[in-house]
Tab-separated table of C-alpha atoms in Angstrom:
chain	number	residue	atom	x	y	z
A	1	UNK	CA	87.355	92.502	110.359
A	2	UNK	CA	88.539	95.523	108.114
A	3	UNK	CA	91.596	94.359	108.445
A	4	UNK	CA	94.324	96.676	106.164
A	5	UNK	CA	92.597	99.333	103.965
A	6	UNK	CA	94.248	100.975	101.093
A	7	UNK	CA	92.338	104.042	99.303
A	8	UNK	CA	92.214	104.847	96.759
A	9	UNK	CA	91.535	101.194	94.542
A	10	UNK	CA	92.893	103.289	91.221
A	11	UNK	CA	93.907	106.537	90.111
A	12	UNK	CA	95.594	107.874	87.085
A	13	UNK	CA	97.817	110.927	87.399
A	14	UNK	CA	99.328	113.205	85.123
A	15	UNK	CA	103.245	113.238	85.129
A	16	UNK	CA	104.044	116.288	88.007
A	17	UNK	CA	101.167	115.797	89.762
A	18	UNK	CA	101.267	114.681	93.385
A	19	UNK	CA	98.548	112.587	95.574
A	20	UNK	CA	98.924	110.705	99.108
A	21	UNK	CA	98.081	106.892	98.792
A	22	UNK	CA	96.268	106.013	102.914
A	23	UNK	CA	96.198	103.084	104.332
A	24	UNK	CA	95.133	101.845	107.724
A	25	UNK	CA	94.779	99.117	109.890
A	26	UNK	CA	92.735	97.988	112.741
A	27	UNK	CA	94.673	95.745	114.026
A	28	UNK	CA	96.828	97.613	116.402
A	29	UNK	CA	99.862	96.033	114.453
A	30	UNK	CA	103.436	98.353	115.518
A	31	UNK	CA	105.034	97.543	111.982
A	32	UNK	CA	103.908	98.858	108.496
A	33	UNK	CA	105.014	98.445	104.838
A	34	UNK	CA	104.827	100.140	101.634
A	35	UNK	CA	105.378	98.074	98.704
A	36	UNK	CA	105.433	98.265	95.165
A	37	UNK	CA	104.920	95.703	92.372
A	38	UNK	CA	105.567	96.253	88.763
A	39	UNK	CA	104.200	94.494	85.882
A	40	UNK	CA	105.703	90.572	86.131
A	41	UNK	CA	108.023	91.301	88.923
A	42	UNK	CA	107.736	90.607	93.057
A	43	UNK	CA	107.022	93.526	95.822
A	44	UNK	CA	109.823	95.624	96.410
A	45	UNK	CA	109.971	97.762	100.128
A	46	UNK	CA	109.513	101.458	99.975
A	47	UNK	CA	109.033	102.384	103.336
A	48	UNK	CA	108.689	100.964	106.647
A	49	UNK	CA	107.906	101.729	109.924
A	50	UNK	CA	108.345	100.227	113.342
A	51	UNK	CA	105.896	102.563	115.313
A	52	UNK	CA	104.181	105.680	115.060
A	53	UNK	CA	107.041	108.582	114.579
A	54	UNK	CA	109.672	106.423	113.358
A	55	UNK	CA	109.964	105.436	109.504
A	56	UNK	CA	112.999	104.194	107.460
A	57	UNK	CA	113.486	103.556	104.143
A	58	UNK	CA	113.178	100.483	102.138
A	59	UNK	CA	114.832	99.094	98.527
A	60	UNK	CA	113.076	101.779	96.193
A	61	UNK	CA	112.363	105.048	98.332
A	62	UNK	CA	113.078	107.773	95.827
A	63	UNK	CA	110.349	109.422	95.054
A	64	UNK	CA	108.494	108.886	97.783
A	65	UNK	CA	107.787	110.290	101.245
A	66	UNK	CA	105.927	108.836	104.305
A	67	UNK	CA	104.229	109.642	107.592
A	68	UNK	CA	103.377	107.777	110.759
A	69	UNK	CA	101.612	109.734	113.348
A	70	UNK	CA	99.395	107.442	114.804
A	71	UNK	CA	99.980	103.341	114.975
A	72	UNK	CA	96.816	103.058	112.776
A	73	UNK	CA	97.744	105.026	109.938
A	74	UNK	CA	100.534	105.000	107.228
A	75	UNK	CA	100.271	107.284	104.033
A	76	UNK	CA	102.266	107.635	101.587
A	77	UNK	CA	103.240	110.626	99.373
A	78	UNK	CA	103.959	111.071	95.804
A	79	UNK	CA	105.817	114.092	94.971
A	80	UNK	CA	106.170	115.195	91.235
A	81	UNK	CA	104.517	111.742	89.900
A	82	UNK	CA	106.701	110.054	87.087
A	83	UNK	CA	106.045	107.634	84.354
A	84	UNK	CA	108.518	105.246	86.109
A	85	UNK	CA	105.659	105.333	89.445
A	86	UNK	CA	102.818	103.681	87.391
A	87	UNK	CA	102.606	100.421	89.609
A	88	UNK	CA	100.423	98.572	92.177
A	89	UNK	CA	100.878	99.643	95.468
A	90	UNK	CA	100.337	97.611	98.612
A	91	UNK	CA	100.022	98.582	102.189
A	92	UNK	CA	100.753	95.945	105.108
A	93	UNK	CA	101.027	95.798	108.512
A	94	UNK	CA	102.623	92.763	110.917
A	95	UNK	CA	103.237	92.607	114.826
A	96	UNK	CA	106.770	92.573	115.313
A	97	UNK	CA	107.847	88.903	115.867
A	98	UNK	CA	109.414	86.967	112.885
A	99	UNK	CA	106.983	84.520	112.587
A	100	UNK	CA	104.280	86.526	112.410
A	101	UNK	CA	103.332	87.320	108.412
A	102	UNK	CA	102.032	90.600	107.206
A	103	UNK	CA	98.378	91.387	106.635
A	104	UNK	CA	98.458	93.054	103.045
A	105	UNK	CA	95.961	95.295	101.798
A	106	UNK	CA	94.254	94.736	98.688
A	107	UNK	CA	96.373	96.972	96.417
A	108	UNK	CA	96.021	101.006	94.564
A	109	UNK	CA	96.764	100.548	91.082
A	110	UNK	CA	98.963	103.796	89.563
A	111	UNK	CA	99.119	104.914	86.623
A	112	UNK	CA	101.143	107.745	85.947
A	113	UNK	CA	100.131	109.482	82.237
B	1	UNK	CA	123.094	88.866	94.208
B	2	UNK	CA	118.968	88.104	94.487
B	3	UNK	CA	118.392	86.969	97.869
B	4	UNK	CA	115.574	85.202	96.861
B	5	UNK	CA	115.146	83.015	93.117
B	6	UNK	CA	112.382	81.365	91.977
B	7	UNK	CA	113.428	79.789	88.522
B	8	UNK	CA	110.434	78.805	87.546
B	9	UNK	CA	107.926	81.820	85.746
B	10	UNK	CA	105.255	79.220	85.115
B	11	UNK	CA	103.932	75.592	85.798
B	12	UNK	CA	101.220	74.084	84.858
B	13	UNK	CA	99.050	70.847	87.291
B	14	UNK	CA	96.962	68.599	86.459
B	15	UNK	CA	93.923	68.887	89.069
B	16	UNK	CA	94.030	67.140	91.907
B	17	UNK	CA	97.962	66.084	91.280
B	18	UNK	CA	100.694	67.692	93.979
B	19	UNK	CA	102.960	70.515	92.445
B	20	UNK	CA	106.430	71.964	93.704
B	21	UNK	CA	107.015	75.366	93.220
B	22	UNK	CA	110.607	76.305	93.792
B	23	UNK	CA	112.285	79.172	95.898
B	24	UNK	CA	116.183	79.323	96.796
B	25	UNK	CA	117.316	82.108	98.908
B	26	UNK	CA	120.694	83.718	99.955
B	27	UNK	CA	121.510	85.004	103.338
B	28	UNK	CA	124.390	85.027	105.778
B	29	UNK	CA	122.344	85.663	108.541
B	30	UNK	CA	121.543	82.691	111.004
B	31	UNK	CA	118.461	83.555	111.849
B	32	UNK	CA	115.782	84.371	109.180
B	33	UNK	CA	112.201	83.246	108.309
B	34	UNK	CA	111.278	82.305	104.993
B	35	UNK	CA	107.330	82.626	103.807
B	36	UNK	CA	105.306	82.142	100.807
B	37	UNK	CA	101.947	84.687	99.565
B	38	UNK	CA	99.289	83.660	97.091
B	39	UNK	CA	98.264	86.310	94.585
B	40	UNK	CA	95.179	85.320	92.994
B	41	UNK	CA	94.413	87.226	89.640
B	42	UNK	CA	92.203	89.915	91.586
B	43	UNK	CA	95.317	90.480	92.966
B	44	UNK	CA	95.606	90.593	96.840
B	45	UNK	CA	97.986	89.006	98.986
B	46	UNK	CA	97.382	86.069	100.855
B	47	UNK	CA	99.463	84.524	103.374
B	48	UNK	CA	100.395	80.548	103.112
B	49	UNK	CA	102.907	79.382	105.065
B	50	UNK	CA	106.177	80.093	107.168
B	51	UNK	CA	109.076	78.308	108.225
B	52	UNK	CA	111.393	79.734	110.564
B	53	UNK	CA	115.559	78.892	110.080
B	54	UNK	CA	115.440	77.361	113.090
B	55	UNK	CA	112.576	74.947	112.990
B	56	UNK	CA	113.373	71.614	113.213
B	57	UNK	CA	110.374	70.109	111.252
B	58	UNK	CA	108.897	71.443	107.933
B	59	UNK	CA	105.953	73.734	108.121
B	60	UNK	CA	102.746	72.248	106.699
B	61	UNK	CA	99.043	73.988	106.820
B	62	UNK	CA	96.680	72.064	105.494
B	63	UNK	CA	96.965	71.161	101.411
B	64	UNK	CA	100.558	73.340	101.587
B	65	UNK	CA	103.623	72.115	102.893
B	66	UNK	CA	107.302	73.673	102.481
B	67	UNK	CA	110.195	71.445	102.150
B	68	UNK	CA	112.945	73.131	103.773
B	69	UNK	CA	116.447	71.942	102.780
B	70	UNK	CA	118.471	74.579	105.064
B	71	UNK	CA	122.028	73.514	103.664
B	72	UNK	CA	120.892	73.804	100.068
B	73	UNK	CA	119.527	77.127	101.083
B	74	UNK	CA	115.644	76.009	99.339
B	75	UNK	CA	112.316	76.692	100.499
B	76	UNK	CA	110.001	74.638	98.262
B	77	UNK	CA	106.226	74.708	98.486
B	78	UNK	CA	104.283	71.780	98.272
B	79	UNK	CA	100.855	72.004	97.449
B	80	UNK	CA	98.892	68.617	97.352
B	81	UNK	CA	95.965	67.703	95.675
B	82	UNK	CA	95.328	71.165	93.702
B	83	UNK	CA	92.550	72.199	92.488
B	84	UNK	CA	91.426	75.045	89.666
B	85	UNK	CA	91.066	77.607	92.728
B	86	UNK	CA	95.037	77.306	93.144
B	87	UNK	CA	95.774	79.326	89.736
B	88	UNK	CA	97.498	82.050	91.016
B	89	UNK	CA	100.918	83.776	91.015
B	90	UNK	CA	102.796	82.634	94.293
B	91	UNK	CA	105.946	84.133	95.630
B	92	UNK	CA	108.782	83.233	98.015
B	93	UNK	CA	110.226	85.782	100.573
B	94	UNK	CA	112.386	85.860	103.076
B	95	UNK	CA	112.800	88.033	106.538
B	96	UNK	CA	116.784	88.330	107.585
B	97	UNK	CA	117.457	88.441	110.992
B	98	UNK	CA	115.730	88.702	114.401
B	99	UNK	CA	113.568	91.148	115.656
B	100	UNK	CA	114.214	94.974	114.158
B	101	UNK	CA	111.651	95.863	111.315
B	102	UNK	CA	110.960	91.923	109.770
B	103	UNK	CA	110.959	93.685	106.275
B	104	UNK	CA	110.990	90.848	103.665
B	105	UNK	CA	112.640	90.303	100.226
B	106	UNK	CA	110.317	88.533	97.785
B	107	UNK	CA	111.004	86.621	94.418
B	108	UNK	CA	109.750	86.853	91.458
B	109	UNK	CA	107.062	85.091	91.697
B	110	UNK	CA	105.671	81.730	89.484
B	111	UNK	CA	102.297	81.737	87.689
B	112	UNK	CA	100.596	78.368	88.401
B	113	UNK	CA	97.796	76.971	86.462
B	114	UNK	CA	96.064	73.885	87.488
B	115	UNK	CA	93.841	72.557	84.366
B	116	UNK	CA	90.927	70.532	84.979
């Protein structure tokens, strides 16, 4: 089971530059997550999305945009890459009862030069 | 305010002794779900355990158990017995509320290390 699939593992930008972060998931899950975590800290939500066509924003959205046109997919876009962007980024997905956790990928680490 | 604290950046275990890692949390809402992640140093995210507000007993799976003290507002994890393989980074989060997007708030994390 593939389970959720982040691409790429690493990449190192230049400041200004701009690159899409994809993640998918086979799991037919409705809800998915973009997080962030930065060195010594917990995840913080950029984005979220309950379905295909319908995204919101999380705690730490600027900067950032997002896409949802199909329930397996969920990229996300970095416009103008900053210093302040270097971080890991995780993908998840979760069906949408409260009990039920969400499947993280295994991470793209950022760095922004 | 954090909505979720975990006051403790590091602990070290003894193999094969229990540990309690610490999480408080901070809501309003009466309904909200409360679950901890592993994060191993290759550094994916692995799901432990969940308690729900309204669960009457304590969640347990297997070596990890939460003790959930709902008027102190804490959400500790338990895990018996460790062993080395539990060095990781483990966080607290929370989910507010019922149904809608269950986006979740997460600590800080604390950085076990179980010595042999």
């Amino acid at each position: 089971n593939a389970g959720v699939t982040q691409t790429p593992k690493f990449r190192i930008l230049k400041i200004g530059q701009s690159m899409t972060l994809q993640c998918t998931q086979d799991m037919n899950h409705n809800y998915m997550y973009w997080y962030r975590q930065d060195p010594g800290m917990g995840l913080k939500l950029i984005y979220y999305s309950v379905g295909a066509g319908i995204t919101d924003k999380g705690e730490v959205p600027n900067g950032y945009n997002v896409s949802r046109s199909t329930t397996e997919d969920f990229p996300l876009r970095l416009e103008l890459a900053a210093p302040s962007q270097t971080s890991v980024y995780f993908c998840a997905s979760s069906r949408p009862r409260g009990n039920q956790p969400q499947h993280f990928g295994d991470g793209t680490r950022l760095s922004i030069l | 305010a954090q909505k979720i604290t975990q006051t403790q950046p590091g602990m070290f275990v003894q193999e094969k002794e229990a540990v309690t890692l610490d999480c408080t949390y901070d809501t309003s809402d009466p309904s909200y779900g409360l679950f901890w992640y592993k994060q191993p140093s290759s550094g994916e995210m692995i799901f432990l355990i969940y308690q729900g507000s309204y669960d009457q007993q304590n969640a347990t799976e297997g070596r990890y158990s939460l003790n959930f003290q709902k008027a102190r507002k804490s959400a500790n994890l338990v895990i018996s017995a460790s062993q080395l393989g539990d060095s990781a980074m483990y966080f607290c989060a929370m989910r507010e509320g019922e149904g809608g997007s269950e986006k979740l708030v997460f600590g800080k994390g604390t950085k076990l290390t179980v010595n042999p």
